[in-house]
Coordinates of C-alpha atoms in Angstrom, one line a residue:
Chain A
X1 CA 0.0 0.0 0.0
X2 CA 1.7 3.1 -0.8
X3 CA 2.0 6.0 2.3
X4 CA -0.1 9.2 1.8
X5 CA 1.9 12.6 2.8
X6 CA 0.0 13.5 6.0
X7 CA -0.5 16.7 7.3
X8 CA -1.4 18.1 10.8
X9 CA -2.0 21.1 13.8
X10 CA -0.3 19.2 16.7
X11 CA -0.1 21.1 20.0
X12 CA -0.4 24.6 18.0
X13 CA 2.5 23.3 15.6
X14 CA 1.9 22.3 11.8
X15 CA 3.2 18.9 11.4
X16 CA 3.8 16.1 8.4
X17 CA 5.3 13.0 7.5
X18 CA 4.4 10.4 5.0
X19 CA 2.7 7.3 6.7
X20 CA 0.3 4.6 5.2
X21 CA -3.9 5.0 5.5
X22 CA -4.0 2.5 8.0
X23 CA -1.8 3.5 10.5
X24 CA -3.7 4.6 13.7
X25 CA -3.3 8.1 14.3
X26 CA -1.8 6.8 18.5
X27 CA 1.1 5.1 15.9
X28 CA 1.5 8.0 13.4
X29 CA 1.6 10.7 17.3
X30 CA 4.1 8.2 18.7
X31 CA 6.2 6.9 16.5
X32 CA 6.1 9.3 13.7
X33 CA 6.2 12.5 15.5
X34 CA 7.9 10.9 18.7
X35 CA 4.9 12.8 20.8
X36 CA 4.9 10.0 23.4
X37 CA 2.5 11.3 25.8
X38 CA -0.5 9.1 24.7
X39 CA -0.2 5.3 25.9
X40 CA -1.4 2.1 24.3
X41 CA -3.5 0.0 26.8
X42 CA -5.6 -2.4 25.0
X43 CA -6.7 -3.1 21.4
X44 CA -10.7 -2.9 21.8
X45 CA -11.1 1.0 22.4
X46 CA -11.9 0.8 26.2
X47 CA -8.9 2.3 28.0
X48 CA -8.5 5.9 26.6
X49 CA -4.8 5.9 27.4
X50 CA -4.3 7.0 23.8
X51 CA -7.2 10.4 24.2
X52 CA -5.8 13.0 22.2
X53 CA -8.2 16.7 21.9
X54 CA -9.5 16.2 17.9
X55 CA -10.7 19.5 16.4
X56 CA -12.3 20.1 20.0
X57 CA -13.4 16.4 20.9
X58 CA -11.9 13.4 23.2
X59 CA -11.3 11.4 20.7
X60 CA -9.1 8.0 21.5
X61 CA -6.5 8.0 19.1
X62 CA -6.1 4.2 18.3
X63 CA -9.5 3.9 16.3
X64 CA -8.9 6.8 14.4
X65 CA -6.6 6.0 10.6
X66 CA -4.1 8.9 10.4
X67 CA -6.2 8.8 7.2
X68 CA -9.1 10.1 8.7
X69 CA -7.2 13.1 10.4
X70 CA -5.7 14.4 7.9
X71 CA -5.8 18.0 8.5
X72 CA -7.0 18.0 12.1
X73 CA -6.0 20.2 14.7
X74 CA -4.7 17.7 17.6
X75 CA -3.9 18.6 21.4
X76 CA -1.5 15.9 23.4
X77 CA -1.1 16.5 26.7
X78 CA 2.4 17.9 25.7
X79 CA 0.2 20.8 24.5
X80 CA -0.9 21.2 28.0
X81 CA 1.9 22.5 29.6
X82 CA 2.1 26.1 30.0
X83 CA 4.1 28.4 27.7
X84 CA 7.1 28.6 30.0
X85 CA 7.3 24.8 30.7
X86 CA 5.4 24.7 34.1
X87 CA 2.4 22.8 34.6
X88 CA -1.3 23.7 33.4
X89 CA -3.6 24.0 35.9
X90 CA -5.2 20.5 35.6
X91 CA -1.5 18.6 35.6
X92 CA -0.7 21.0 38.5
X93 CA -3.8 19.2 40.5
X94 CA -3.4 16.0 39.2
X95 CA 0.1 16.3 41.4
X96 CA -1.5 18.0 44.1
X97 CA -4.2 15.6 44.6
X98 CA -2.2 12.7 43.8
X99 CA -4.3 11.8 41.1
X100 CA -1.6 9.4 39.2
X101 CA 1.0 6.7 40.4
X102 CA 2.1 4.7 37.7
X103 CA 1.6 7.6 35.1
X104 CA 0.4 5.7 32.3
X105 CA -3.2 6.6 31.8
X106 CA -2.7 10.5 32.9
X107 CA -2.2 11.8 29.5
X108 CA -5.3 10.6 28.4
X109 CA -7.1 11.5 31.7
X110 CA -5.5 15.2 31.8
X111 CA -6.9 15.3 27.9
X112 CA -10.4 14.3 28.6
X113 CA -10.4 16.6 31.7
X114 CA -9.2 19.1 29.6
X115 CA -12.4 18.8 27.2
X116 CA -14.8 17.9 29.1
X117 CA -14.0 20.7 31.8
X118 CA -14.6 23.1 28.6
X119 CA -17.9 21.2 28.2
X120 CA -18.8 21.9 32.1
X121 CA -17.0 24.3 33.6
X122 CA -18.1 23.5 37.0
X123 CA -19.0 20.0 36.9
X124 CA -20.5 17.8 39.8
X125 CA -18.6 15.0 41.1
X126 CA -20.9 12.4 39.5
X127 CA -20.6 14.2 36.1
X128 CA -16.9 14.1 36.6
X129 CA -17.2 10.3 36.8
X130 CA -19.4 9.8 34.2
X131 CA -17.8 12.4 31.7
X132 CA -14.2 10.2 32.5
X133 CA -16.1 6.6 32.3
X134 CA -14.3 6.4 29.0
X135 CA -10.8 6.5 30.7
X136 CA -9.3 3.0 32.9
X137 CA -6.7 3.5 35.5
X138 CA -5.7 0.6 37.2
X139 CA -3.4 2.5 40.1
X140 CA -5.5 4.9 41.8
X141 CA -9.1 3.9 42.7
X142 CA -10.4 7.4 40.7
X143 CA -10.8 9.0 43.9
X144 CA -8.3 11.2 43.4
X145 CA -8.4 11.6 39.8
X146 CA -12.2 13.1 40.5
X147 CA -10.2 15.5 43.4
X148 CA -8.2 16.6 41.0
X149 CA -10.1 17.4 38.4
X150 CA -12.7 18.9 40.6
X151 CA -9.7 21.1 42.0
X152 CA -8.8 22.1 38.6
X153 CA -12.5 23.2 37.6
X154 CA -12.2 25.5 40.9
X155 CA -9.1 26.7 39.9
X156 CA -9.8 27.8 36.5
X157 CA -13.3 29.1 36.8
X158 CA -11.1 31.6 40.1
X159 CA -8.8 32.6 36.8
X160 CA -11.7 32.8 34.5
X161 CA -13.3 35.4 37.7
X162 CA -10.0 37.5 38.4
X163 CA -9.6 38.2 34.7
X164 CA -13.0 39.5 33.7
Chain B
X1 CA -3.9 -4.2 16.8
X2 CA -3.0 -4.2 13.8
X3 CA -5.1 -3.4 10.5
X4 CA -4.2 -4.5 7.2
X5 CA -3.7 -2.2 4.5
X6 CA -6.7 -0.5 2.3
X7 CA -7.2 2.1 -0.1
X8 CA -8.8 5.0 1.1
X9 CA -11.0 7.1 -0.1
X10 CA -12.8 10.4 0.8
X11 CA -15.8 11.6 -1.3
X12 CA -17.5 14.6 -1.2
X13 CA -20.9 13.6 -2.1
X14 CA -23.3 10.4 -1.5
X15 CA -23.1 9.9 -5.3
X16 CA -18.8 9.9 -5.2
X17 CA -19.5 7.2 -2.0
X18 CA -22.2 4.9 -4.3
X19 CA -19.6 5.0 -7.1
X20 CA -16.6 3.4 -5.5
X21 CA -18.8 1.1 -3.5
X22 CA -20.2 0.3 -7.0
X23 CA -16.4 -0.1 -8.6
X24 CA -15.4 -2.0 -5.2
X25 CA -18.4 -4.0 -4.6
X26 CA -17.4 -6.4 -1.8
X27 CA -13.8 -5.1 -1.2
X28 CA -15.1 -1.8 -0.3
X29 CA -16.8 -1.0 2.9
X30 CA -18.1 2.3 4.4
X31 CA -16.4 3.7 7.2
X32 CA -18.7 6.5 9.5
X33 CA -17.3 7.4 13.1
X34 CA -14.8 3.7 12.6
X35 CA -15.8 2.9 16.3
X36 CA -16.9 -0.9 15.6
X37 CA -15.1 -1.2 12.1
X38 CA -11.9 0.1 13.1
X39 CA -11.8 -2.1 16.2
X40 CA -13.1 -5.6 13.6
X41 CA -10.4 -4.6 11.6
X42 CA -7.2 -4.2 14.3
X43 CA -8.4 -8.0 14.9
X44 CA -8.6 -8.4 11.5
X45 CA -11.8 -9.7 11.9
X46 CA -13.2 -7.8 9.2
X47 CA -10.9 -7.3 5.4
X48 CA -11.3 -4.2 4.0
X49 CA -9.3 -3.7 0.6
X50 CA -11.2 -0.2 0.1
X51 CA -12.4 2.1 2.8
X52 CA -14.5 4.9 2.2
X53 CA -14.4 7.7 4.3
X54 CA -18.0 9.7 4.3
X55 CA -16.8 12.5 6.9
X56 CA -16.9 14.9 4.0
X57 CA -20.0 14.3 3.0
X58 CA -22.7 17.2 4.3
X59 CA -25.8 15.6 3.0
X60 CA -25.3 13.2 5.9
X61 CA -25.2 15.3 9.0
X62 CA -27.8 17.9 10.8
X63 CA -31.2 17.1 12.8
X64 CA -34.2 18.3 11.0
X65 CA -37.0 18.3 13.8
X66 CA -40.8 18.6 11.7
X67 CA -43.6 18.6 13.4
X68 CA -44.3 14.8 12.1
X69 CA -40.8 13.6 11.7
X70 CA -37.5 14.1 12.8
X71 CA -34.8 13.2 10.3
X72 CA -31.1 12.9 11.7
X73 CA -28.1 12.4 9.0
X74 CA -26.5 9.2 9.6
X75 CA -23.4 11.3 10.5
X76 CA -24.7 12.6 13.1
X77 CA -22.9 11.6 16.6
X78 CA -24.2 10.6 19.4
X79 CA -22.6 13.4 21.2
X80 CA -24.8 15.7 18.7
X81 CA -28.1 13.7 19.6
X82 CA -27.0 14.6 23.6
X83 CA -26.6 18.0 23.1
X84 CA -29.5 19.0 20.8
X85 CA -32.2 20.1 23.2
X86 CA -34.9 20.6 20.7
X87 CA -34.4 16.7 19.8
X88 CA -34.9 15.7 23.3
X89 CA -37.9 17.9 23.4
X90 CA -39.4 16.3 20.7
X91 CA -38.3 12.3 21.1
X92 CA -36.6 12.5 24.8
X93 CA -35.9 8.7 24.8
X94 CA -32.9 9.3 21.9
X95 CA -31.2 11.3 24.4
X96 CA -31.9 8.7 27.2
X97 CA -30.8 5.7 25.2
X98 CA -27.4 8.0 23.8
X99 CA -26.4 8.5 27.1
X100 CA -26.0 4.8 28.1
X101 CA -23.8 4.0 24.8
X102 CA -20.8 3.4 25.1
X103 CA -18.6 6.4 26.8
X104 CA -17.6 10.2 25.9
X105 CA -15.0 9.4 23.4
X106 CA -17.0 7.0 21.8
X107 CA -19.7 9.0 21.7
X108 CA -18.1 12.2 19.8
X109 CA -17.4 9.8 16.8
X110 CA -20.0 7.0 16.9
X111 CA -23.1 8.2 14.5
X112 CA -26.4 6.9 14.5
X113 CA -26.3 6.1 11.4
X114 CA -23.4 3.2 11.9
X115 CA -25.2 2.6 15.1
X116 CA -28.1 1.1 13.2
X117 CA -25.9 0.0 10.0
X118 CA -23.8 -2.1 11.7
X119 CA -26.1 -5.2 12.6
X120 CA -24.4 -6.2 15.9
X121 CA -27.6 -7.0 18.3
X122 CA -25.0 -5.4 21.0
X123 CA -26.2 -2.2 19.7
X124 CA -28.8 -0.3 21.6
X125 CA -30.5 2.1 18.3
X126 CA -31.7 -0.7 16.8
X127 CA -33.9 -1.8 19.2
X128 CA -34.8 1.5 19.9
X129 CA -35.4 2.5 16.4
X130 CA -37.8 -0.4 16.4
X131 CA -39.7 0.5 19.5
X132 CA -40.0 4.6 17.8
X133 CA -41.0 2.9 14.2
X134 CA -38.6 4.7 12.6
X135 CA -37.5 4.1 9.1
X136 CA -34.0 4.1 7.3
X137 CA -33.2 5.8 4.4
X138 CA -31.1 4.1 1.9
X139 CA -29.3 5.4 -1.5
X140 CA -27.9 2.7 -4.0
X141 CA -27.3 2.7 -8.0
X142 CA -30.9 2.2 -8.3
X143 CA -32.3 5.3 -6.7
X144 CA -33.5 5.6 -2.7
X145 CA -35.4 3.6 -0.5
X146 CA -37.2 3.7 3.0
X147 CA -37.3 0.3 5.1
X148 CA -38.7 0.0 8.5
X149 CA -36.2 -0.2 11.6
X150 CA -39.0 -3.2 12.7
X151 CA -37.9 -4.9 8.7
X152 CA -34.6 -4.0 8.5
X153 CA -32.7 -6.3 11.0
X154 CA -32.4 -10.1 9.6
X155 CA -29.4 -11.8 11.7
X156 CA -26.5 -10.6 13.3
X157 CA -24.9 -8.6 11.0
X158 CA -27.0 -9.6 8.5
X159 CA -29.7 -6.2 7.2
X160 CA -32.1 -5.3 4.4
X161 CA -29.5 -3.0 3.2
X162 CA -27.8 -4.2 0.2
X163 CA -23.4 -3.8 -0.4
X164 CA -24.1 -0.8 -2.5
X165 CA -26.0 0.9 -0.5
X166 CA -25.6 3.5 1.9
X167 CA -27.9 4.0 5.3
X168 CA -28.0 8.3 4.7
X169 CA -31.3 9.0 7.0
X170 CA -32.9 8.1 9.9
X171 CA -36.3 9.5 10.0
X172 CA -38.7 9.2 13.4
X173 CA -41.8 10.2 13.9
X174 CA -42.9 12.6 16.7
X175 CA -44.7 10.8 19.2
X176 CA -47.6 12.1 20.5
X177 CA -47.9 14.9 23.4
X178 CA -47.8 13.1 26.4
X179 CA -46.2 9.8 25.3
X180 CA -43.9 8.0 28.4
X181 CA -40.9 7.0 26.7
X182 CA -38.0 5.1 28.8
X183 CA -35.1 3.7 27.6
X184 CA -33.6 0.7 30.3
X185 CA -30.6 -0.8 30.3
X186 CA -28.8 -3.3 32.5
X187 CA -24.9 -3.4 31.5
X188 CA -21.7 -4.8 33.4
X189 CA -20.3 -1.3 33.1
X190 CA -20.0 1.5 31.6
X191 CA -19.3 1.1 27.5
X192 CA -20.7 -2.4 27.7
X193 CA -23.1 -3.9 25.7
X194 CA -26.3 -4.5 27.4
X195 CA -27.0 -7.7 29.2
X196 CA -30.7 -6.7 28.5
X197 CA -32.0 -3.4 27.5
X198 CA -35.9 -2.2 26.3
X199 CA -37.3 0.5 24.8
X200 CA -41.1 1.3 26.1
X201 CA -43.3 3.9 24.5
X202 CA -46.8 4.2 26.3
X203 CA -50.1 6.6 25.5
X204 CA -52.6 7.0 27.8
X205 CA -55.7 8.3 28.1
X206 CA -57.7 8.8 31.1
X207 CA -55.7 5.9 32.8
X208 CA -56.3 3.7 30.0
X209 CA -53.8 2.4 27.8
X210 CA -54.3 3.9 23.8
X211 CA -51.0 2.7 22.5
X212 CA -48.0 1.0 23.4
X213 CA -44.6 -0.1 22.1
X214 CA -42.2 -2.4 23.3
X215 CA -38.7 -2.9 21.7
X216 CA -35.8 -5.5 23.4
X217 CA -31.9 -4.8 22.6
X218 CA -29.7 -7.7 22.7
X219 CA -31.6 -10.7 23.6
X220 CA -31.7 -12.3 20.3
X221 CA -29.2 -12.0 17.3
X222 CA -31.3 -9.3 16.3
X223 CA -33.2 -6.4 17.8
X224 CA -37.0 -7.5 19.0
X225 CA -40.3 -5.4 18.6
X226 CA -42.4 -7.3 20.7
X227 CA -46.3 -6.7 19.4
X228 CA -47.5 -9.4 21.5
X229 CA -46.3 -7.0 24.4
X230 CA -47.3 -4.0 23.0
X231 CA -50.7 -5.3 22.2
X232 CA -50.7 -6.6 25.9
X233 CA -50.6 -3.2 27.5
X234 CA -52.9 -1.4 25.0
X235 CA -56.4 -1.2 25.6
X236 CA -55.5 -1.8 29.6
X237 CA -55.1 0.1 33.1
X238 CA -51.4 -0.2 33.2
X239 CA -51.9 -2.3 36.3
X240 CA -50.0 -4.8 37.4
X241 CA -51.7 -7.4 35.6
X242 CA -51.2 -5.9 32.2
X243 CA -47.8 -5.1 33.2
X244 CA -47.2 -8.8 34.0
X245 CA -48.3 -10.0 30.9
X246 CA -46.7 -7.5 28.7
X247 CA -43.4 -8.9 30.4
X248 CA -44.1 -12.7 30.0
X249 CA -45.2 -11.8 26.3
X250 CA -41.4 -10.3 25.8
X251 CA -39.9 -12.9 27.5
X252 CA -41.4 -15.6 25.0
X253 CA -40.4 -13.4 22.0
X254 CA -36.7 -13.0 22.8
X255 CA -34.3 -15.9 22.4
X256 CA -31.3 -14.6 24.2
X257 CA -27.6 -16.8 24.1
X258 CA -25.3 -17.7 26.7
X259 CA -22.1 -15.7 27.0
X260 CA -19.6 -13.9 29.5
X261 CA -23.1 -11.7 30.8
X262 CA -24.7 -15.1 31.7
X263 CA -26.9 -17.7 30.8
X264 CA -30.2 -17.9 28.8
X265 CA -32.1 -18.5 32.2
X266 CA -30.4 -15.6 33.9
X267 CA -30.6 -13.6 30.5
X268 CA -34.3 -13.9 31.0
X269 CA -34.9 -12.9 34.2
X270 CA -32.7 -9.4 33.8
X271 CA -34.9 -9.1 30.1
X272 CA -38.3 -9.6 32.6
X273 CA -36.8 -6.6 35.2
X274 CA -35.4 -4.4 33.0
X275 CA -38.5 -4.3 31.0
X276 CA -40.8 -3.8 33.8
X277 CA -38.9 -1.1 34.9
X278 CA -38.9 0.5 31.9
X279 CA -42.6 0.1 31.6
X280 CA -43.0 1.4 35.2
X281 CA -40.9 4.6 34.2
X282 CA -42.7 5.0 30.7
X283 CA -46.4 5.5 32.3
X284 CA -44.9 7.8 35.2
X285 CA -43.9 9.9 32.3
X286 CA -47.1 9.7 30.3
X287 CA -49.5 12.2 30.9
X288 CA -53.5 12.8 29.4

């Protein structure tokens, strides 16, 4: 199968590279563009490891064909990071509230909580849940993934206050 | 994890989509939001030489809500059926049923239209298209057709739609003011398919029964419109001994199958609760 020249918006950054249809977008971030961020943890869509931000939805990145993104506009949670390097507000809490241990389902956790407190600003903490159903961990129980992101939606609708 | 390699195509128009399925025929599939193809073909459970991409294609999306019908695009998502207010005015039970389907992710990419396509009794529109009495629009070589959600479904994975076809519209019709509608659902977790699942539509008038539909997800290889339950119900007081024999008339019309969410026996007794509790909620939402 020949590659297609593929051409994207990661993280605020055009991006290209030549890869076939098939490959899944989670392949073309990783290994193509070395943006390592998203994880890999099954092969049946369930564990959201791989949730990137699509053109402004969670989308989970390994049942998506580069193919199909060709000319989207894709945030990692590289893109998450502040301009100077220190932590956005919703990595900053998932430290404070120790809402990871092994690290390998943050990325796509800190992604989803990045849309879905777009979404809802000022969610409940069963909408929390439900809005992050589509993301396993297997370390932490969720307890303090909900903390954290609860923390976060404080935190940012405070900044949204002090700036209007 | 690994698919194998296709062709892939991207047409702007239903009539670029019916001529490469046409060219294609069997090698070619459709490919909507990819969340049950893609998945088929990492386990390369499903061969696709062609793929056809129909993201582009506009005639597909929007929700047109008449005062008769609603039409939604097959395209549309099932985050879009959520979040449009003036759909969940008209038929609230879409909204109901979206919002036990799979999870958020899913859900911003998973249409209705490959929701109903895809012939997996897993899925939860069928069933519910069945207990609405929707239709399906379909567009082949040979002009368009409309089939019945309560025709369409044949076997698992087996449909009335034909290769080169495409599933474009989903048309429903407005119930009445005032009908109950429940969607119920009994899963192993969240993004699961259901272990049972029914779709209840009731009309009353003066505490009498004027119409009734009953629909069962995933408790046969196909989607079940039970009329025998339906017709049970109508014409009653929505006691408990209509109730009770609406329930033993979906229980005889459903042939469910053993697997990991438990045997026939036990897949029958969850079909019996999760309907009546569907009915129960359906006639506390039915007013007249």
């Amino acid at each position: 199968m020949s590659k297609m020249h593929v051409k994207l918006k990661v993280n605020g950054r055009e991006v290209e590279g030549l890869a076939e249809p098939r490959t899944l977008l989670i392949h073309f971030l990783r290994e193509n563009l070395k943006i390592t961020g998203p994880h890999i943890g099954c092969e049946t869509s369930h564990c959201g490891a791989c949730t990137v931000d699509l053109n402004g939805k969670s989308v989970k990145s390994c049942t998506v064909f580069v193919a199909q993104a060709q000319e989207a506009e894709i945030t990692t949670v590289e893109g998450l990071a502040n301009d100077d390097g220190t932590l956005g507000v919703i990595q900053e809490m998932f430290r404070e509230h120790h809402g990871l241990q092994c690290g390998f389902c943050t990325p796509g956790m800190i992604t989803r909580a990045h849309r879905l407190l777009q979404e809802n600003p000022s969610p409940t903490e069963e909408e929390v849940r439900f809005g992050m159903a589509g993301n396993l961990c297997r370390c932490t129980g969720y307890q303090n993934i909900v903390k954290s992101i609860m923390a976060a939606s404080d935190q940012l609708n405070a900044q949204k206050e002090a700036a209007e | 994890m690994i698919p194998s390699g296709f062709e892939y195509h991207r047409p702007a128009d239903v009539a670029g989509a019916l001529s490469i399925l046409q060219e294609h025929g069997d090698d070619a599939r459709v490919i909507a939001g990819g969340h049950s193809l893609i998945p088929m073909m990492k386990l390369r459970m499903a061969d696709v030489d062609h793929l056809i991409d129909l993201q582009d294609i506009d005639a597909l999306k929007g929700i047109s809500i008449g005062t008769d019908e609603v039409t939604i695009g097959a395209m549309v998502t099932q985050h879009e059926l959520i979040e449009n207010d003036a759909l969940a005015q008209a038929v609230p039970i879409i909204r109901e049923a979206a919002l036990v389907i799979a999870d958020p992710q899913v859900r911003y990419v998973g249409t209705i239209g490959g929701n109903v396509a895809n012939g997996d009794p897993g899925n939860d529109m069928p069933g519910l298209m069945q207990c609405l009495d929707a239709r399906f629009e379909l567009v082949g070589p040979d002009g368009t057709r409309e089939v019945p959600a309560r025709e369409f479904y044949e076997a698992a994975y087996f449909t009335a739609r034909e290769d080169e076809e495409i599933l474009t519209k989903v048309i429903i019709p407005v119930p009445a003011a005032g009908t109950g509608q429940a969607y119920e659902k009994q899963k192993r977790k969240i993004g699961d398919y259901a272990t049972a699942a029914s779709g209840v539509m009731i009309q009353t008038e003066g505490g009498v029964c004027t119409a009734a539909s009953i629909a069962m997800t995933n408790l046969a290889d196909t989607p079940i419109w039970c009329e025998a339950a339906s017709d049970a119900l109508v014409g009653s007081d929505l006691g408990d001994v209509a109730c009770k024999a609406a329930v033993a008339a979906a229980i005889d019309a459903i042939e469910p199958v053993a697997d990991n969410r438990g045997p026939v026996e036990f897949k029958k007794h969850v079909a019996g609760v999760i309907l009546r509790r569907a009915i129960d909620r359906a006639i506390a939402r039915a007013s007249n």
